[in-house]
Every structure is written in C-alpha cells, then in structure tokens.
XYZ file of C-alpha atoms in Angstrom:
381
model
C 88.868 91.207 72.293
C 92.099 89.289 72.076
C 92.959 86.313 69.880
C 95.341 83.752 71.342
C 97.573 81.885 68.915
C 99.054 79.140 71.070
C 98.940 77.535 74.496
C 102.265 79.086 75.478
C 101.047 82.516 74.474
C 97.782 81.862 76.278
C 99.448 81.202 79.591
C 101.813 84.099 79.172
C 98.686 86.180 78.704
C 96.957 84.574 81.666
C 99.969 85.027 83.953
C 101.187 88.388 82.745
C 100.319 90.006 86.057
C 103.741 88.904 87.278
C 105.166 92.100 85.839
C 106.793 93.227 89.013
C 108.329 96.153 90.776
C 110.413 97.980 88.246
C 111.744 97.469 84.720
C 113.158 93.987 84.387
C 113.167 91.026 82.073
C 109.684 89.773 82.913
C 108.123 92.887 81.476
C 108.959 91.562 78.008
C 105.982 89.232 78.402
C 103.781 92.221 77.535
C 104.575 91.570 73.887
C 102.779 88.234 74.241
C 99.645 89.831 75.686
C 98.607 92.274 72.989
C 95.517 94.142 74.109
C 92.956 95.268 71.589
C 92.291 98.965 71.175
C 88.883 98.321 69.604
C 86.169 98.726 72.202
C 83.705 95.924 72.694
C 81.227 95.878 75.547
C 81.627 93.126 78.136
C 78.691 90.764 77.812
C 76.527 89.916 80.812
C 78.241 87.265 82.895
C 81.572 87.800 81.116
C 84.752 89.668 81.987
C 87.178 92.095 80.372
C 90.125 90.635 78.482
C 92.612 89.078 80.849
C 95.486 91.343 81.873
C 94.328 94.222 79.711
C 93.185 97.474 81.257
C 89.379 97.416 80.942
C 87.647 99.796 78.551
C 86.132 102.767 80.341
C 83.315 103.054 77.768
C 81.722 99.903 79.118
C 78.296 100.554 80.694
C 79.359 98.789 83.905
C 82.374 101.093 84.261
C 80.231 104.124 83.518
C 78.008 103.136 86.429
C 80.998 102.761 88.745
C 82.327 106.174 87.729
C 79.288 107.743 89.387
C 80.710 106.607 92.733
C 83.619 109.052 92.465
C 83.456 112.837 92.597
C 86.310 113.658 90.239
C 86.273 117.307 91.347
C 87.731 116.079 94.635
C 90.580 114.203 92.943
C 93.873 116.132 92.706
C 95.161 116.778 89.214
C 98.534 115.256 88.377
C 99.525 114.094 84.916
C 99.615 110.320 84.391
C 103.119 108.901 84.532
C 104.823 107.119 81.673
C 104.484 103.463 82.665
C 105.085 104.361 86.313
C 108.698 105.321 85.614
C 110.209 108.218 87.559
C 111.406 111.283 85.663
C 115.160 111.785 85.477
C 114.830 114.946 87.542
C 112.660 113.995 90.501
C 112.610 117.581 91.720
C 110.085 118.246 88.960
C 107.505 116.148 90.819
C 105.148 118.341 92.894
C 105.709 117.773 96.602
C 101.991 117.336 97.216
C 101.774 114.505 94.690
C 103.242 112.127 97.304
C 104.269 109.587 94.680
C 105.391 106.513 96.586
C 107.446 105.084 93.725
C 109.570 108.149 93.083
C 109.297 110.298 96.202
C 109.120 107.451 98.715
C 106.260 109.371 100.223
C 103.860 107.668 102.619
C 100.415 109.165 103.022
C 98.980 109.157 106.558
C 96.309 106.799 105.213
C 98.793 104.290 103.729
C 99.222 101.000 105.547
C 102.969 100.320 105.448
C 103.712 98.591 108.744
C 102.219 96.696 111.659
C 102.006 98.738 114.871
C 103.501 96.167 117.261
C 107.247 95.578 117.306
C 108.169 92.086 116.154
C 105.022 91.639 114.087
C 105.334 90.742 110.413
C 102.456 91.529 108.076
C 102.650 88.436 105.855
C 101.505 89.157 102.285
C 101.691 87.578 98.838
C 100.910 89.306 95.541
C 99.818 88.327 92.030
C 97.984 85.037 92.642
C 96.237 82.786 92.551
C 98.419 80.699 90.248
C 99.054 77.020 89.547
C 101.725 77.162 92.275
C 99.663 78.920 94.941
C 98.316 75.639 96.397
C 101.869 74.654 97.397
C 102.120 77.852 99.405
C 98.689 77.293 100.933
C 99.695 73.733 101.912
C 102.695 75.072 103.813
C 100.726 77.803 105.563
C 97.964 75.362 106.481
C 100.448 72.912 107.964
C 101.697 75.677 110.271
C 98.319 77.179 111.134
C 99.495 80.379 109.451
C 97.351 82.954 107.654
C 98.382 85.679 105.225
C 96.994 88.585 103.252
C 96.715 87.644 99.570
C 96.582 90.503 97.069
C 94.645 89.042 94.162
C 94.847 90.067 90.505
C 91.337 90.137 89.037
C 92.390 88.241 85.937
C 93.760 85.463 88.172
C 90.603 85.343 90.296
C 88.438 84.295 87.365
C 91.119 82.034 85.902
C 91.629 79.996 89.091
C 88.449 80.427 91.156
C 88.730 77.167 93.083
C 92.206 78.095 94.269
C 90.897 81.464 95.441
C 87.963 79.790 97.191
C 90.365 77.507 99.002
C 92.446 80.441 100.222
C 89.354 82.240 101.489
C 87.834 79.155 103.102
C 91.090 78.497 104.956
C 90.896 81.937 106.527
C 93.405 83.920 104.508
C 92.660 87.593 104.045
C 91.752 88.329 100.416
C 92.518 91.782 98.982
C 92.666 93.595 95.629
C 95.711 93.866 93.338
C 93.954 95.380 90.277
C 92.744 93.744 87.081
C 95.765 94.014 84.773
C 98.661 94.791 87.150
C 99.355 98.103 85.417
C 101.248 100.955 87.113
C 98.365 102.901 88.586
C 99.896 106.357 88.175
C 100.095 105.700 84.426
C 96.312 105.343 84.131
C 93.539 107.883 83.720
C 91.123 108.458 86.588
C 88.518 106.399 84.775
C 90.902 103.515 84.144
C 91.821 103.443 87.830
C 88.154 102.993 88.719
C 87.764 100.233 86.128
C 90.858 98.356 87.346
C 89.736 98.386 90.965
C 86.038 97.729 90.527
C 86.381 94.891 88.008
C 88.786 93.188 90.427
C 86.431 93.736 93.334
C 83.590 92.266 91.278
C 85.679 89.253 90.225
C 86.743 88.454 93.786
C 83.244 88.953 95.164
C 81.805 86.651 92.513
C 84.155 83.879 93.652
C 84.223 84.162 97.466
C 80.970 86.017 98.160
C 82.418 88.956 100.103
C 83.807 92.309 99.003
C 87.434 93.178 99.808
C 88.230 96.671 101.043
C 92.028 96.418 101.209
C 94.069 96.905 98.059
C 97.709 97.119 97.013
C 98.925 99.081 93.974
C 101.145 97.030 91.643
C 104.790 98.071 92.076
C 103.624 100.175 95.034
C 102.880 102.741 92.333
C 100.472 105.143 94.000
C 100.184 108.896 94.432
C 97.608 111.247 95.905
C 95.516 111.152 92.731
C 95.243 107.365 92.858
C 94.734 107.405 96.628
C 91.874 109.886 96.357
C 90.012 107.655 93.913
C 90.625 104.493 95.917
C 89.493 106.204 99.114
C 86.247 107.391 97.555
C 85.597 103.803 96.453
C 85.995 102.696 100.070
C 89.398 100.997 99.823
C 92.328 100.982 102.236
C 95.699 101.395 100.517
C 98.256 98.889 101.763
C 101.822 98.883 100.458
C 104.822 97.462 102.344
C 107.511 98.774 104.641
C 110.149 100.766 102.781
C 113.083 98.484 101.812
C 111.215 95.326 102.882
C 110.922 93.974 99.338
C 112.243 90.392 99.184
C 113.126 90.837 95.499
C 111.690 87.344 94.893
C 110.071 88.623 91.697
C 113.531 88.903 90.167
C 114.380 85.214 90.568
C 112.512 84.190 87.377
C 114.240 87.110 85.639
C 117.619 85.666 86.694
C 118.666 88.954 88.300
C 118.243 87.499 91.791
C 118.719 84.062 93.279
C 116.918 82.150 95.985
C 119.980 82.563 98.190
C 120.150 86.327 97.663
C 116.478 86.605 98.633
C 117.022 84.509 101.749
C 120.090 86.562 102.683
C 118.035 89.743 102.342
C 115.401 88.292 104.642
C 118.026 87.354 107.215
C 119.287 90.945 107.348
C 115.788 92.105 108.241
C 115.694 89.763 111.227
C 118.664 91.624 112.695
C 116.788 94.941 112.398
C 113.672 93.856 114.281
C 114.909 94.609 117.839
C 115.767 98.197 116.921
C 112.560 98.931 114.981
C 109.835 101.065 116.538
C 107.048 99.175 114.760
C 106.431 95.889 113.047
C 106.775 95.562 109.296
C 105.059 94.398 106.110
C 107.022 92.348 103.570
C 106.531 92.053 99.816
C 106.410 88.487 98.467
C 104.720 86.796 95.493
C 103.091 83.488 94.605
C 102.806 83.656 90.820
C 105.919 81.837 89.639
C 107.236 78.484 90.924
C 110.522 80.112 91.950
C 108.689 82.625 94.131
C 106.761 79.916 95.955
C 109.889 77.766 96.229
C 111.944 80.452 97.978
C 109.095 81.116 100.394
C 108.251 77.532 101.401
C 111.824 76.225 101.298
C 113.745 79.271 102.491
C 111.956 82.214 104.089
C 109.114 80.508 105.944
C 111.212 77.790 107.624
C 113.529 80.476 108.999
C 110.578 82.575 110.111
C 108.847 79.657 111.836
C 112.057 78.966 113.772
C 112.670 82.589 114.792
C 111.731 83.192 118.406
C 109.260 85.997 119.145
C 108.554 86.725 115.461
C 104.795 87.034 114.998
C 103.396 86.593 111.475
C 99.884 87.850 110.800
C 97.639 88.985 107.949
C 97.499 92.763 107.723
C 94.022 93.219 109.274
C 95.033 91.107 112.249
C 98.175 93.088 112.957
C 96.036 96.234 112.737
C 93.294 94.814 114.952
C 90.715 95.059 112.169
C 88.104 92.309 112.544
C 86.076 93.417 109.524
C 88.333 93.375 106.452
C 85.434 92.997 104.011
C 82.515 95.263 103.229
C 80.214 92.621 104.684
C 82.290 92.205 107.845
C 84.615 89.405 108.944
C 83.824 86.803 106.300
C 86.045 83.750 106.951
C 88.659 85.947 108.642
C 89.159 85.435 112.380
C 90.806 88.249 114.269
C 91.358 86.322 117.497
C 89.549 83.089 116.755
C 92.075 80.361 117.577
C 95.779 79.550 117.540
C 95.965 80.372 113.850
C 97.735 83.552 112.781
C 99.416 83.985 116.132
C 103.093 83.114 116.433
C 105.640 81.187 114.469
C 106.300 77.528 115.171
C 102.613 76.773 115.827
C 101.466 73.185 116.140
C 101.203 71.649 112.716
C 97.693 71.271 111.441
C 96.320 68.698 109.053
C 99.149 68.388 106.554
C 96.933 66.376 104.253
C 94.334 69.098 103.972
C 95.969 70.463 100.864
C 95.849 67.153 99.037
C 94.005 67.390 95.763
C 94.666 71.102 95.490
C 95.974 70.663 91.974
C 92.638 69.247 90.940
C 90.949 72.305 92.391
C 93.206 74.601 90.445
C 91.507 74.251 87.062
C 90.883 77.428 85.150
C 87.333 78.188 84.077
C 86.112 79.434 80.715
C 86.009 83.207 80.565
C 84.496 85.441 77.954
C 85.276 88.737 76.263
C 88.246 87.396 74.354
C 89.828 85.480 77.228
C 91.003 81.888 77.117
C 90.172 78.718 79.011
C 92.892 76.309 80.134
C 92.460 73.117 82.079
C 94.479 72.746 85.259
C 96.832 70.250 83.623
C 97.351 72.322 80.502
C 97.923 75.434 82.555
C 100.523 73.645 84.639
C 102.429 72.360 81.618
C 102.278 75.716 79.911
C 103.539 77.394 83.064
C 106.701 75.321 82.905
C 107.161 76.236 79.262
C 106.681 79.940 79.920
C 109.038 80.053 82.873
C 111.651 78.265 80.793
C 111.469 81.093 78.280
C 112.938 83.599 80.743
C-alpha cells in the first residue's frame, strides 16, 4: 500500500507510533508516513500497512465487525484528530470524553487500589531501545505492563517475545496510534483487532487489556472495546511523566525526573495507588527511565511497583488465562529494591531485536539498519 523512498523515511514510518499525548513536534513525522487511500486487501499471512489505520473493507475486518452490535454503541460524532473543541461545554455530558472532559468511566482502570502501589506501564514499544529497559527491569526482578502498538509487534517480534517470556504483562495500544475518538466505529474495531491478532501471533496468547493512545477515549469507543472483551486502562489524572516531550525538546530529562519526585510527596496523602504514563519508543524515553526514574523508585521505601493486573489482583490478564504472568509467583513484581537477578540475562538482546519482513506495503529492516536509522530519525527532531 505504501512505497518507502529511503531508510530514514522507512524508520520514521516504522516508529511513527511515538505520536504522543497532544499536539507537539513529533506529530510532524506523519508527513513521512503517507498512508494510501486506495484499498487493497491484506493477503493471507500479511499485515496492514504499518502505522496506517487499517481499511475496514478488508474481509478480515468485516468478520470482526460481526462481533459488535453497533445498535448498542452510543452515537457521538468523531473528533477532529482527538482535539478538544474551543468551547468544551458543547460536548454532551454523557460522552465522557477523557481527553476533554477528564471524565473517568466506572469501567476505566486509572489507579491501583492499594495506597503506595504504582502501576508501572510503558507505551509504544517494542522498539530498538526496549531491550535496554528490559535489561534494567530484569536486573531488579521488576515487571511492568507494556502497551504494544500492533505495527511494532510485527516489526520487532523477538523483542516482544522476550518481554512476554520474562513475565511482563502485554497489552494493546492499537495498530496505528491514532486518536480513537477521531475514528469511525468500524476503524476502531480494525485498530484493536489487528493489534490483538499481531500480538497473539507473536506470543501465543490474547491480551484483554488495552490503552487508548493519548488517553483519547469516550463512551462510544469504550462501548466498542467492551463488546470486544477488552478492559480500558488509562493512567491516573496528572500522572503523565511527559517523557514523550523530551525528543520534541519541549521537556528535559531533569524536568521529567522533577515531576516524578513531586508525585512521591503526594503518595502518603493519596487514597489509592496510581498508574503512571511512560514510554519506551525513543532512546531519550528509555534513558530517563533507566537512569533517572527507576533508580529513584527502587530506592524509595515502601513504594511498590507492579504491572496493572497484579495491582488489581487479576491473575488472568489474557483470554487464555495467566500466560507467562505470575500474580503471586515469586519475589518478582513485589517491592522496590529487590535482589538483583541475572544482570547478564539481557545480553544479546540487540541481536534478538531484528525486524522481520512484513507484507501489504510494509518494509523490512535488519536490527542493525533499524538501529542506525533510529539515530538518524531522532536527530531530525
């Protein structure tokens, strides 16, 4: 569907899911990832174009649409790129649009029940830099919830397999990282189900937790996701690290760390635990986590970091059950400052990070080429 002109453009296309949580400089990458408007069916064993919203005409999508009773989905007009209207009072109260109304549905997962518990999550991976994060977490016997972009799952399957095999909780972050309220009902189904299929094809189990890109969800999107069997997980209001703005140069590693430190002072007065938004797509995002946030967290007394299902007491975070996830299996996932595990276990992770060939107009990059192109792309911003 899409023709790629150069290696730099290819990686920009492959990594374009980093478009983050509001208009900022990184969104300009969309110009490098032009998506075709000419429908072409996805061949057997292939995938939709990377980072492009899948075509709803595809026979596979048409089959998935039968899973949703659209008469039970509330009718709200799609947003314009997930951007709030100037006059927010024009938004119907019952739309419960998280982005613009800061409205939590009773079914939204936005915090951990127990005070002092941190729902540790990372969005947008896997990427060439994700193994560095996994190495750090492995060395500290720490697990996290990883919200996976479908286009990344098929680009870096060995990295995703590693995360799953090491006991991290794998969840859905859509196929193209589009604002969900901007999509039609049918496109929402396609985004979620193609990502589910991609993840299941790599790790062998089916995720049932998902996070909307930008936290952009309303009752229309929720109704569709619920009918598909998914649990909507966002993050605690105001607990956005802003790490996604470091590559855009509108935040610094120090400003992100300072923000995190202010949260630590709030913990004693909170009535629940919390869920934090972090990312592992760009090198800068991984750097600030492994060199700044995590060392402070590991050293903070009585701070408990857990994947979301563990903090909720959910031992079956996949359709098939527990998978590799252990609710109370061992010392992993429990408290900060745990005994270091095998720090060499992550060795060779770069070799495992090779992208695989993908069809339907996508591109194939070797691990080395992807890594070099990543540096070039980041340098552009």
